[in-house]
Coordinates of C-alpha atoms and ligand atoms in Angstrom, one line a residue:
X1 CA 221.1 60.4 44.3
X2 CA 222.9 57.0 43.9
X3 CA 226.6 56.8 44.7
X4 CA 228.7 55.0 42.1
X5 CA 229.4 52.0 44.4
X6 CA 226.0 50.6 45.1
X7 CA 224.8 51.5 41.7
X8 CA 227.5 49.3 40.1
X9 CA 226.7 46.5 42.5
X10 CA 223.1 46.8 41.7
X11 CA 223.8 46.7 38.0
X12 CA 225.8 43.5 38.3
X13 CA 223.0 41.9 40.2
X14 CA 220.6 42.7 37.4
X15 CA 223.0 41.5 34.8
X16 CA 223.3 38.1 36.6
X17 CA 219.5 37.8 36.9
X18 CA 219.1 38.6 33.2
X19 CA 221.8 36.1 32.3
X20 CA 220.1 33.3 34.3
X21 CA 216.7 34.2 32.8
X22 CA 218.1 33.9 29.3
X23 CA 219.7 30.5 30.1
X24 CA 216.4 29.2 31.5
X25 CA 214.6 30.4 28.4
X26 CA 217.1 28.6 26.1
X27 CA 216.7 25.3 28.1
X28 CA 212.9 25.5 28.0
X29 CA 213.0 26.2 24.3
X30 CA 215.4 23.3 23.5
X31 CA 213.3 20.9 25.6
X32 CA 210.1 21.8 24.0
X33 CA 211.8 21.2 20.6
X34 CA 212.9 17.8 21.6
X35 CA 209.4 16.9 22.8
X36 CA 207.9 18.0 19.5
X37 CA 210.4 15.8 17.6
X38 CA 209.3 12.9 19.7
X39 CA 205.6 13.4 19.3
X40 CA 205.3 14.4 15.7
X41 CA 206.3 12.0 13.0
X42 CA 208.3 13.2 10.1
X43 CA 206.0 15.0 7.7
X44 CA 207.6 13.6 4.7
X45 CA 204.9 11.1 4.0
X46 CA 202.0 13.1 5.1
X47 CA 199.8 13.9 2.1
X48 CA 197.4 16.6 2.6
X49 CA 194.3 16.8 0.5
X50 CA 193.4 20.4 0.0
X51 CA 191.6 21.0 3.2
X52 CA 190.8 19.3 6.5
X53 CA 188.1 18.4 8.9
X54 CA 186.5 20.8 11.2
X55 CA 183.4 21.3 13.3
X56 CA 181.1 23.9 11.9
X57 CA 179.0 26.4 13.8
X58 CA 176.3 23.9 14.4
X59 CA 178.7 21.5 15.9
X60 CA 178.7 19.3 12.8
X61 CA 181.8 17.5 11.9
X62 CA 182.6 18.4 8.4
X63 CA 184.9 16.1 6.5
X64 CA 186.9 18.1 4.0
X65 CA 189.3 15.7 2.5
X66 CA 191.5 13.4 4.5
X67 CA 194.9 13.3 5.9
X68 CA 196.9 10.3 5.0
X69 CA 199.7 9.7 7.5
X70 CA 202.7 7.5 7.7
X71 CA 203.0 4.2 9.5
X72 CA 203.8 3.8 13.1
X73 CA 207.2 2.4 12.2
X74 CA 208.4 5.9 11.4
X75 CA 207.6 7.3 14.8
X76 CA 210.8 8.2 16.6
X77 CA 211.4 6.2 19.8
X78 CA 208.4 4.0 19.1
X79 CA 209.4 0.9 20.9
X80 CA 208.1 -2.3 19.4
X81 CA 207.1 -3.4 22.9
X82 CA 205.0 -0.3 23.5
X83 CA 203.2 -0.8 20.3
X84 CA 202.6 -4.5 20.8
X85 CA 201.4 -4.2 24.3
X86 CA 197.7 -4.1 25.2
X87 CA 197.6 -1.4 27.8
X88 CA 193.8 -1.5 28.4
X89 CA 193.4 -0.7 32.1
X90 CA 189.8 0.6 32.8
X91 CA 188.9 3.1 35.5
X92 CA 185.3 2.4 36.5
X93 CA 183.8 5.9 35.7
X94 CA 186.1 7.1 32.9
X95 CA 184.1 8.2 29.9
X96 CA 180.9 7.2 31.6
X97 CA 177.7 8.3 29.7
X98 CA 179.9 9.6 26.9
X99 CA 181.7 12.2 29.1
X100 CA 185.2 13.3 28.1
X101 CA 188.3 11.8 29.7
X102 CA 190.7 14.4 30.9
X103 CA 194.4 13.4 31.1
X104 CA 196.2 14.9 34.2
X105 CA 199.2 17.1 33.4
X106 CA 201.6 14.4 34.7
X107 CA 200.5 12.0 32.0
X108 CA 200.3 14.5 29.2
X109 CA 203.7 13.7 27.7
X110 CA 203.1 10.0 27.6
X111 CA 199.6 10.5 26.1
X112 CA 201.1 12.7 23.4
X113 CA 203.7 10.2 22.5
X114 CA 201.4 7.2 22.2
X115 CA 198.9 9.3 20.4
X116 CA 200.9 8.6 17.3
X117 CA 200.4 4.9 17.4
X118 CA 196.7 5.0 16.4
X119 CA 196.4 8.8 15.8
X120 CA 194.0 9.1 18.8
X121 CA 194.4 9.4 22.5
X122 CA 195.1 5.8 23.3
X123 CA 195.8 6.5 26.9
X124 CA 192.3 7.9 27.3
X125 CA 190.8 5.1 25.3
X126 CA 192.5 2.5 27.5
X127 CA 191.0 4.0 30.6
X128 CA 187.4 3.8 29.4
X129 CA 185.7 0.5 30.2
X130 CA 184.7 -1.6 27.1
X131 CA 181.1 -1.4 28.2
X132 CA 180.9 2.3 29.0
X133 CA 177.4 3.8 29.0
X134 CA 176.3 6.3 26.4
X135 CA 173.4 8.8 26.4
X136 CA 170.2 8.0 24.4
X137 CA 170.6 10.7 21.8
X138 CA 167.5 9.8 19.7
X139 CA 164.5 12.0 19.3
X140 CA 161.8 11.0 21.8
X141 CA 159.4 9.6 19.0
X142 CA 162.1 7.1 18.0
X143 CA 161.6 5.2 21.3
X144 CA 158.1 4.0 20.3
X145 CA 159.0 2.8 16.8
X146 CA 160.7 -0.3 15.4
X147 CA 159.4 -3.0 17.6
X148 CA 158.4 -5.5 15.0
X149 CA 161.7 -7.5 15.3
X150 CA 160.3 -10.7 13.8
X151 CA 159.9 -9.0 10.4
X152 CA 163.5 -7.5 10.3
X153 CA 166.4 -9.3 8.6
X154 CA 168.8 -10.7 11.2
X155 CA 172.2 -9.0 11.1
X156 CA 175.8 -10.2 10.7
X157 CA 177.9 -7.4 12.0
X158 CA 181.1 -7.1 10.0
X159 CA 184.0 -5.2 11.5
X160 CA 187.3 -5.1 9.5
X161 CA 190.5 -3.8 11.0
X162 CA 194.2 -3.2 10.5
X163 CA 196.2 -2.6 13.6
X164 CA 193.3 -1.3 15.7
X165 CA 193.7 -0.7 19.4
X166 CA 192.2 -3.3 21.7
X167 CA 190.1 -0.9 23.6
X168 CA 188.5 0.8 20.6
X169 CA 187.9 -2.5 18.8
X170 CA 186.2 -4.2 21.7
X171 CA 184.3 -1.1 22.8
X172 CA 182.8 -1.4 19.3
X173 CA 182.0 -5.0 19.8
X174 CA 180.6 -4.5 23.3
X175 CA 178.5 -1.6 22.2
X176 CA 176.9 -3.9 19.6
X177 CA 176.3 -6.6 22.2
X178 CA 175.0 -4.4 24.9
X179 CA 172.7 -2.2 22.7
X180 CA 171.3 -4.5 20.1
X181 CA 168.1 -6.6 20.5
X182 CA 169.4 -10.2 20.9
X183 CA 166.8 -11.4 18.4
X184 CA 168.3 -9.3 15.7
X185 CA 172.0 -10.3 16.2
X186 CA 173.0 -13.3 14.1
X187 CA 176.7 -13.0 14.7
X188 CA 179.7 -10.7 14.8
X189 CA 182.5 -11.2 12.2
X190 CA 185.9 -9.6 12.8
X191 CA 188.2 -9.5 9.8
X192 CA 191.8 -8.9 10.5
X193 CA 193.5 -7.3 7.6
X194 CA 197.1 -8.5 8.3
X195 CA 197.5 -6.6 11.6
X196 CA 201.0 -6.7 13.1
X197 CA 200.1 -6.4 16.8
X198 CA 200.7 -9.4 19.1
X199 CA 197.6 -8.7 21.2
X200 CA 195.4 -9.0 18.1
X201 CA 196.5 -12.7 17.6
X202 CA 196.1 -15.4 20.3
X203 CA 194.7 -13.1 23.1
X204 CA 192.0 -12.1 20.6
X205 CA 191.2 -15.7 19.6
X206 CA 190.8 -16.5 23.3
X207 CA 188.8 -13.5 24.2
X208 CA 186.1 -13.8 21.5
X209 CA 185.3 -17.4 22.6
X210 CA 183.9 -16.0 25.8
X211 CA 181.6 -13.4 24.2
X212 CA 177.8 -13.9 24.7
X213 CA 177.2 -13.5 20.9
X214 CA 178.7 -15.8 18.3
X215 CA 181.8 -14.1 17.2
X216 CA 184.3 -15.2 14.5
X217 CA 187.6 -13.9 13.4
X218 CA 188.8 -14.2 9.8
X219 CA 192.3 -13.3 9.0
X220 CA 194.1 -12.2 5.9
X221 CA 197.8 -13.1 5.7
X222 CA 198.6 -10.2 3.4
X223 CA 197.3 -6.6 3.5
X224 CA 194.2 -6.6 1.3
X225 CA 192.6 -3.3 2.2
X226 CA 189.1 -2.7 3.5
X227 CA 187.1 -3.6 0.4
X228 CA 188.6 -7.1 0.2
X229 CA 188.4 -7.5 3.9
X230 CA 184.7 -6.6 3.9
X231 CA 184.1 -9.0 1.0
X232 CA 185.8 -11.7 3.0
X233 CA 183.4 -11.1 5.9
X234 CA 180.4 -10.8 3.7
X235 CA 181.0 -14.2 2.0
X236 CA 181.1 -15.9 5.5
X237 CA 178.0 -14.1 6.8
X238 CA 174.9 -16.1 7.8
X239 CA 172.6 -13.3 8.5
X240 CA 169.9 -12.0 6.1
X241 CA 171.5 -8.6 6.4
X242 CA 175.1 -7.3 6.6
X243 CA 175.9 -4.4 8.9
X244 CA 179.3 -2.9 8.4
X245 CA 181.1 -0.9 11.1
X246 CA 184.5 0.7 11.4
X247 CA 186.6 -0.8 14.2
X248 CA 186.3 2.3 16.4
X249 CA 182.6 2.9 16.7
X250 CA 180.2 3.0 19.6
X251 CA 176.5 2.1 19.0
X252 CA 173.7 3.8 21.0
X253 CA 170.4 2.3 22.1
X254 CA 168.0 1.7 19.2
X255 CA 170.7 1.8 16.5
X256 CA 170.1 -1.6 15.0
X257 CA 166.4 -2.0 14.8
X258 CA 166.0 1.4 13.1
X259 CA 168.7 0.4 10.6
X260 CA 167.1 -2.9 9.7
X261 CA 163.5 -1.9 9.5
X262 CA 163.8 0.0 6.2
X263 CA 165.3 -3.1 4.6
X264 CA 162.3 -5.1 5.6
X265 CA 160.1 -2.5 3.9
X266 CA 162.2 -2.5 0.7
X267 CA 165.1 -4.9 0.2
X268 CA 166.9 -2.5 -2.1
X269 CA 167.3 0.1 0.6
X270 CA 170.8 0.7 1.9
X271 CA 170.6 2.3 5.4
X272 CA 173.1 4.5 7.2
X273 CA 172.9 5.7 10.8
X274 CA 173.4 9.3 11.8
X275 CA 177.1 9.3 12.5
X276 CA 178.0 11.0 15.8
X277 CA 181.4 12.1 16.8
X278 CA 183.8 10.4 19.3
X279 CA 186.5 13.0 20.0
X280 CA 189.9 11.7 19.1
X281 CA 191.4 13.4 22.2
X282 CA 188.9 13.1 25.0
X283 CA 186.6 10.3 23.7
X284 CA 183.6 12.4 24.5
X285 CA 180.5 11.3 22.6
X286 CA 179.1 14.2 20.7
X287 CA 175.7 14.1 19.0
X288 CA 175.8 15.5 15.4
X289 CA 173.3 17.4 13.4
X290 CA 170.6 15.3 11.7
X291 CA 169.7 17.6 8.9
X292 CA 172.7 16.9 6.7
X293 CA 173.1 14.5 3.8
X294 CA 176.3 13.1 2.2
X295 CA 177.6 14.0 -1.2
X296 CA 181.0 14.9 -2.7
X297 CA 183.0 17.8 -4.2
X298 CA 184.8 18.2 -7.5
X299 CA 187.7 16.2 -6.2
X300 CA 185.3 13.4 -5.2
X301 CA 185.9 13.9 -1.5
X302 CA 183.0 12.9 0.6
X303 CA 181.3 15.9 2.4
X304 CA 178.2 16.6 4.4
X305 CA 176.0 19.3 3.0
X306 CA 172.8 20.8 4.4
X307 CA 169.7 18.9 3.2
X308 CA 168.1 19.7 -0.1
X309 CA 164.9 21.7 0.1
X310 CA 162.7 18.8 -1.1
X311 CA 164.2 16.5 1.6
X312 CA 163.9 19.2 4.2
X313 CA 160.2 19.6 3.6
X314 CA 159.7 15.8 3.8
X315 CA 161.8 15.7 7.0
X316 CA 159.6 18.2 8.7
X317 CA 156.5 16.2 8.0
X318 CA 158.0 13.1 9.6
X319 CA 161.1 13.7 11.6
X320 CA 161.8 10.0 12.2
X321 CA 161.5 8.8 8.7
X322 CA 164.7 7.8 6.8
X323 CA 165.7 10.3 4.2
X324 CA 167.5 10.0 0.9
X325 CA 171.2 10.8 0.7
X326 CA 173.2 11.1 -2.6
X327 CA 176.2 9.3 -1.0
X328 CA 177.1 7.4 2.1
X329 CA 180.2 8.0 4.3
X330 CA 181.2 4.4 3.7
X331 CA 182.0 2.8 7.0
X332 CA 178.6 2.3 8.7
X333 CA 175.6 0.9 6.9
X334 CA 173.2 -2.0 6.7
X335 CA 172.2 -3.8 3.5
X336 CA 170.3 -7.0 2.6
X337 CA 172.9 -9.7 2.1
X338 CA 171.1 -11.0 -1.0
X339 CA 170.9 -7.5 -2.5
X340 CA 174.5 -6.8 -1.7
X341 CA 175.7 -9.6 -3.9
X342 CA 173.0 -9.1 -6.5
X343 CA 174.3 -5.5 -7.2
X344 CA 177.9 -6.6 -7.3
X345 CA 179.3 -6.4 -3.7
X346 CA 182.2 -4.1 -3.9
X347 CA 184.6 -3.3 -6.8
X348 CA 187.4 -5.7 -6.0
X349 CA 189.8 -3.7 -8.2
X350 CA 189.9 -1.2 -5.3
X351 CA 192.9 -1.2 -3.0
X352 CA 193.4 -0.4 0.7
X353 CA 191.3 2.7 1.4
X354 CA 189.0 5.2 -0.3
X355 CA 186.4 5.6 -3.0
X356 CA 184.4 2.5 -2.3
X357 CA 181.8 4.6 -0.5
X358 CA 181.0 6.6 -3.7
X359 CA 181.2 3.6 -5.9
X360 CA 178.5 1.7 -3.9
X361 CA 176.4 4.9 -3.5
X362 CA 176.4 5.6 -7.3
X363 CA 175.8 1.9 -8.1
X364 CA 172.9 1.5 -5.7
X365 CA 171.2 4.7 -6.9
X366 CA 171.9 4.3 -10.6
X367 CA 170.9 0.6 -10.6
X368 CA 167.5 1.0 -8.9
X369 CA 168.1 1.0 -5.2
X370 CA 168.3 3.8 -2.7
X371 CA 170.6 5.1 0.0
X372 CA 169.0 6.5 3.1
X373 CA 170.0 7.9 6.5
X374 CA 167.9 6.6 9.4
X375 CA 167.5 9.5 11.9
X376 CA 166.6 7.1 14.8
X377 CA 169.9 5.2 14.4
X378 CA 172.9 6.9 16.1
X379 CA 176.4 5.5 16.0
X380 CA 179.5 7.2 17.2
X381 CA 182.6 7.1 15.1
X382 CA 186.1 8.1 16.2
X383 CA 187.2 10.8 13.8
X384 CA 190.9 11.2 13.3
X385 CA 193.0 13.9 11.6
X386 CA 195.3 11.4 10.0
X387 CA 195.6 7.8 9.1
X388 CA 197.9 5.7 11.3
X389 CA 198.7 3.0 8.7
X390 CA 200.7 2.7 5.5
X391 CA 199.2 3.0 2.0
X392 CA 201.2 0.4 0.1
X393 CA 202.2 1.9 -3.3
X394 CA 201.3 5.4 -2.1
X395 CA 198.0 7.3 -2.6
X396 CA 198.4 7.2 -6.4
X397 CA 198.2 3.4 -6.3
X398 CA 195.3 3.4 -3.7
X399 CA 193.0 6.4 -3.2
X400 CA 193.4 7.9 -6.7
X401 CA 193.3 4.6 -8.5
X402 CA 190.1 3.8 -6.6
X403 CA 188.6 7.2 -7.5
X404 CA 189.6 6.8 -11.1
X405 CA 187.7 3.5 -11.2
X406 CA 184.6 5.3 -9.8
X407 CA 184.8 8.0 -12.4
X408 CA 185.5 5.6 -15.3
X409 CA 182.6 3.2 -14.5
X410 CA 179.8 5.4 -13.1
X411 CA 180.3 9.1 -13.9
X412 CA 180.2 9.3 -17.7
X413 CA 181.0 12.9 -18.9
X414 CA 181.5 14.0 -15.2
X415 CA 184.2 11.5 -15.1
X416 CA 186.0 13.5 -17.8
X417 CA 185.4 16.6 -15.7
X418 CA 187.1 14.9 -12.7
X419 CA 190.1 13.8 -14.7
X420 CA 190.5 17.2 -16.3
X421 CA 191.1 18.8 -12.9
X422 CA 192.9 15.9 -11.1
X423 CA 196.3 15.0 -12.4
X424 CA 196.9 12.2 -10.1
X425 CA 193.7 10.4 -10.9
X426 CA 194.4 11.0 -14.6
X427 CA 197.7 9.2 -14.2
X428 CA 196.1 6.4 -12.3
X429 CA 193.4 6.0 -14.9
X430 CA 195.7 4.5 -17.5
X431 CA 196.5 1.6 -15.3
X432 CA 192.9 0.6 -14.5
X433 CA 191.0 -2.3 -16.1
X434 CA 187.3 -1.7 -15.4
X435 CA 185.7 -4.0 -18.0
X436 CA 184.1 -6.3 -15.4
X437 CA 182.4 -3.4 -13.7
X438 CA 181.2 -1.8 -16.9
X439 CA 179.7 -5.2 -17.8
X440 CA 178.0 -5.2 -14.4
X441 CA 176.6 -1.8 -15.1
X442 CA 175.2 -3.0 -18.5
X443 CA 173.8 -6.2 -17.0
X444 CA 172.0 -4.3 -14.2
X445 CA 170.7 -1.8 -16.8
X446 CA 171.7 1.1 -14.7
X447 CA 170.9 4.8 -15.2
X448 CA 173.3 7.4 -16.4
X449 CA 175.2 9.8 -14.1
X450 CA 173.1 12.6 -15.6
X451 CA 170.0 10.8 -14.3
X452 CA 171.6 10.6 -10.9
X453 CA 172.5 14.3 -10.8
X454 CA 169.1 15.4 -12.0
X455 CA 167.0 13.1 -9.8
X456 CA 169.0 12.3 -6.7
X457 CA 171.1 15.4 -6.3
X458 CA 169.5 18.3 -8.2
X459 CA 171.2 20.8 -5.8
X460 CA 174.6 19.7 -7.1
X461 CA 177.3 22.2 -8.1
X462 CA 178.8 20.4 -11.1
X463 CA 178.7 21.8 -14.6
X464 CA 176.0 20.7 -17.1
X465 CA 175.3 21.6 -20.7
X466 CA 172.7 24.2 -19.7
X467 CA 175.0 25.9 -17.2
X468 CA 177.8 28.3 -17.7
X469 CA 181.2 27.0 -16.5
X470 CA 184.4 29.0 -16.5
X471 CA 186.0 32.2 -15.3
X472 CA 184.2 35.4 -14.4
X473 CA 186.6 38.2 -15.3
X474 CA 186.3 41.9 -14.3
X475 CA 186.9 44.2 -17.2
X476 CA 188.4 47.1 -15.4
X477 CA 190.8 45.1 -13.1
X478 CA 191.4 42.3 -15.5
X479 CA 191.1 39.9 -12.6
X480 CA 188.9 36.8 -11.9
X481 CA 186.3 36.0 -9.3
X482 CA 187.9 33.5 -6.9
X483 CA 186.7 31.1 -4.3
X484 CA 188.0 32.3 -0.9
X485 CA 190.8 30.0 0.1
X486 CA 191.1 28.9 3.7
X487 CA 188.7 26.9 5.8
X488 CA 185.3 27.9 7.0
X489 CA 185.8 28.3 10.7
X490 CA 183.3 28.0 13.5
X491 CA 182.1 31.5 13.8
X492 CA 182.9 33.0 10.4
X493 CA 180.8 32.6 7.3
X494 CA 182.5 31.4 4.1
X495 CA 184.1 34.8 3.4
X496 CA 184.0 37.9 1.3
X497 CA 183.8 37.6 -2.4
X498 CA 186.9 38.8 -4.1
X499 CA 188.9 38.9 -7.4
X500 CA 192.5 38.0 -8.1
X501 CA 195.0 37.7 -10.9
X502 CA 193.6 35.1 -13.3
X503 CA 195.8 32.0 -13.3
X504 CA 194.6 30.8 -16.7
X505 CA 195.4 27.2 -15.9
X506 CA 192.9 24.5 -15.2
X507 CA 192.6 25.6 -11.6
X508 CA 189.4 25.2 -9.8
X509 CA 189.7 28.3 -7.5
X510 CA 188.6 30.5 -10.4
X511 CA 186.0 28.2 -11.9
X512 CA 182.4 29.0 -11.4
X513 CA 179.1 27.5 -12.5
X514 CA 176.1 29.7 -13.3
X515 CA 172.8 27.9 -13.5
X516 CA 169.8 28.9 -15.6
X517 CA 168.2 30.1 -12.4
X518 CA 171.1 32.6 -11.9
X519 CA 172.8 30.9 -9.1
X520 CA 176.6 31.5 -9.2
X521 CA 178.2 28.6 -7.5
X522 CA 181.4 26.8 -7.2
X523 CA 183.0 23.7 -5.7
X524 CA 181.8 22.6 -2.2
X525 CA 178.4 24.1 -2.6
X526 CA 179.2 27.7 -2.0
X527 CA 177.4 30.5 -3.8
X528 CA 177.7 34.2 -4.5
X529 CA 175.5 35.9 -1.9
X530 CA 174.1 39.4 -1.2
X531 CA 171.2 40.6 0.8
X532 CA 167.9 40.8 -1.1
X533 CA 167.3 44.4 -0.2
X534 CA 169.6 47.0 1.3
X535 CA 168.7 50.3 2.7
X536 CA 171.6 52.0 1.0
X537 CA 172.9 50.4 -2.1
X538 CA 176.4 49.7 -1.0
X539 CA 176.8 46.2 0.4
X540 CA 179.5 43.5 0.7
X541 CA 179.1 40.4 -1.4
X542 CA 180.0 37.1 0.2
X543 CA 180.6 33.5 -0.9
X544 CA 178.4 31.5 1.4
X545 CA 176.9 28.0 1.7
X546 CA 174.4 27.6 -1.1
X547 CA 170.9 28.0 0.3
X548 CA 168.6 28.0 -2.8
X549 CA 167.2 31.4 -1.6
X550 CA 166.7 34.5 -3.7
X551 CA 169.6 36.3 -2.2
X552 CA 171.8 34.0 -4.2
X553 CA 170.3 34.8 -7.6
X554 CA 171.9 37.0 -10.3
X555 CA 171.2 38.0 -13.9
X556 CA 173.9 38.4 -16.5
X557 CA 173.2 41.1 -19.0
X558 CA 175.2 40.2 -22.1
X559 CA 174.8 43.6 -23.6
X560 CA 175.9 45.7 -20.6
X561 CA 178.1 43.0 -19.2
X562 CA 176.6 43.6 -15.8
X563 CA 175.9 41.0 -13.1
X564 CA 172.7 42.2 -11.6
X565 CA 171.3 40.9 -8.3
X566 CA 168.0 39.3 -8.9
X567 CA 166.0 41.0 -6.2
X568 CA 167.6 44.4 -5.4
X569 CA 168.7 45.2 -9.0
X570 CA 172.2 46.4 -7.9
X571 CA 175.3 45.5 -9.8
X572 CA 178.2 43.4 -8.8
X573 CA 181.1 45.8 -8.4
X574 CA 184.7 46.1 -7.2
X575 CA 184.8 48.1 -4.1
X576 CA 186.6 51.4 -4.3
X577 CA 185.2 53.0 -1.2
X578 CA 187.2 53.5 1.9
X579 CA 184.7 51.7 4.1
X580 CA 185.0 48.4 2.2
X581 CA 188.6 48.4 1.2
X582 CA 188.7 44.9 0.0
X583 CA 186.4 42.6 -1.9
X584 CA 183.3 42.9 -4.0
X585 CA 180.2 44.9 -3.3
X586 CA 176.9 45.6 -4.9
X587 CA 176.2 49.2 -5.9
X588 CA 173.9 51.2 -8.1
X589 CA 174.3 50.2 -11.7
X590 CA 176.0 53.2 -13.4
X591 CA 177.8 51.5 -16.3
X592 CA 181.3 52.0 -14.9
X593 CA 183.9 49.5 -16.0
X594 CA 184.3 48.0 -12.5
X595 CA 180.7 46.7 -12.9
X596 CA 181.5 44.9 -16.2
X597 CA 182.2 41.2 -16.2
X598 CA 183.2 38.8 -18.9
X599 CA 181.9 35.2 -18.6
X600 CA 184.7 33.1 -20.2
X601 CA 183.5 29.6 -20.7
X602 CA 186.0 26.8 -20.0
X603 CA 185.5 23.3 -21.6
X604 CA 184.8 20.8 -18.8
X605 CA 184.5 17.5 -20.7
Ligands
LR7_1 O1 194.0 -1.4 4.7 C1 193.1 -1.2 5.5 N1 192.5 -2.3 6.0 C2 191.4 -2.1 6.9 O2 190.9 -3.1 7.4 C3 192.6 0.1 5.8 C4 191.6 0.2 6.7 N2 191.0 -0.9 7.3 C5 189.9 -0.7 8.2 C6 190.2 0.2 9.4 O3 190.9 -0.5 10.5 C7 188.8 0.7 9.8 O4 188.2 -0.2 10.7 O5 188.8 -0.1 7.6 C8 188.1 0.7 8.4 C9 188.0 2.1 7.9 O6 189.3 2.7 7.9 P1 189.5 4.2 8.6 O7 188.8 4.2 9.9 O8 190.9 4.5 8.5 O9 188.6 5.0 7.6 P2 187.9 6.5 7.9 O10 187.0 6.4 9.0 O11 189.0 7.5 7.9 O12 187.2 6.7 6.5 C10 185.9 6.6 5.9 O13 186.2 6.4 4.5 C11 186.8 5.2 4.2 C12 187.1 5.2 2.7 O14 187.6 4.0 2.2 C13 185.9 4.0 4.6 O15 184.7 4.0 3.8 C14 185.6 4.1 6.0 O16 184.8 3.1 6.4 C15 185.0 5.5 6.3 N3 184.5 5.7 7.6 C16 183.3 6.1 7.9 O17 182.4 6.2 7.1 C17 183.0 6.5 9.3 C18 182.3 7.9 9.3 C19 183.1 8.9 8.6 C20 182.3 10.0 8.2 C21 181.7 11.0 7.9
MN2 MN1 187.1 5.1 10.7

């Protein structure tokens, strides 16, 4: 038994320890708060478009919208000297062969702070030599192809930039020099879109004089945006073909010849490489999945989707052959110079950033050309989660105005659909003069957007006259089928199908398309999915990536108001069982009200 004396002393000791511990906790907490303030810019100007970018379960970078950040000027403690200094200081083996660069704990704080300047790990980038090696990521067969250099159009490489870091810009340049056949390189043209960094002025002028490939720098005094900057470069180009690259790319062996060969075969072909990923933190070079093509969602955001069936079959027959893509990502492609100007260059009514990739894709397809991805050409692109620069006038003036122009000129009725669900673009529309571009469309005798959807992207998930478009309402619950919100994560399928209170506004989460084939689909190519057969009838229903398979077919029985699965004959139902507490299921059709659905059409034009 304890005597009162030592017991009290012991208690005091414990109280002291506890007090010290709490003090330490408070100090740590305050410090970490301060660090956070330093390293994250104010969120006031960060626009978030619906969703984000992520790497799916196959390791494919999926672009889901885009973060638009604020300029470096708003970063607390961002010293003008730090921003203006070129801190490139290579370590011989850093990032060798595309390996990641790991920052030691002692440098982590600095690296986090300067991350904000370019929205990538600048400290890591500055350690990687400009001529780092990269793996040959092509399929073996590619190595034996594309040797007929004489017949390929020589390339002017055009790289536009605004405030790019020295190390990323010149790693792009050196990857071109080191990994392109000399015979195919006409020149490199750098276009400076009014950058504000000292090291991008005289030091750059001096540096490019010594490069082994003729390299020019064109400069714009005012910020003109990437479309105008690329036009500036194109007008100066001497090569028979133009090859555009973002200012933070790295080309791998074989990239150029495989990009130019399809143009030699057909001068109206626009050729994109497979875009690999340079990690924004470690600068690791990550090969991406080849069986994707580019398209866009209801908000006209560019996305990668799994290849259409027809294309997949063609691919399997000849794995190295370039395949069609409904749209290009925008930054990396080759085009005949003559053809580029023939079909109208770029829409020079477009400002700063965004939309030009869809515009040129629609124009090329609808006006008789084609857009392809060359699987033997692999180029890495540094993907970031936000933009480091300003958007003069805001995104209404830039991105949404550009997208409004795309919709007005090229998309016909589907332009109306876009404006119906996008208030910002609808506002921007009023301020656009697109007469010149409509004239161009007439002059080139281009096809309609209907033709484009039917022929180039038949797997699309947009409404048409022959499809149902609207809400799918459950009679018993008086709630609507919804698209699961939240992103598709690496190990989880799209999510369980569910219903929720109907919002009854023009909101796309509760809008579905039902095709004549019985596919119930919605934005971003996701479909109502259930197993074709089940041993016992009860089964969860999911919303999954559209696959074109029979497990995603349904029949609507107008009389009974049932949605019947095409192969197993079970009915779409609201779960009431204890095992599946939440979400929709399929179960034996019994005529109960939870199995009754009303298809409420919604006007889309
Ligand atoms: O005002 C500007 N002036 C410029 O010169 C704004 C940008 N730029 C430069 C910039 O320095 C960079 O070199 O233009 C280039 C592209 O800008 P990014 O890197 O900020 O664009 P991004 O990679 O985020 O976005 C993609 O979509 C853009 C829409 O306008 C362009 O088409 C980009 O070229 C395009 N990038 C790619 O296609 C790379 C692969 C992405 C995928 C998938
Ligand atoms: Mn880019």
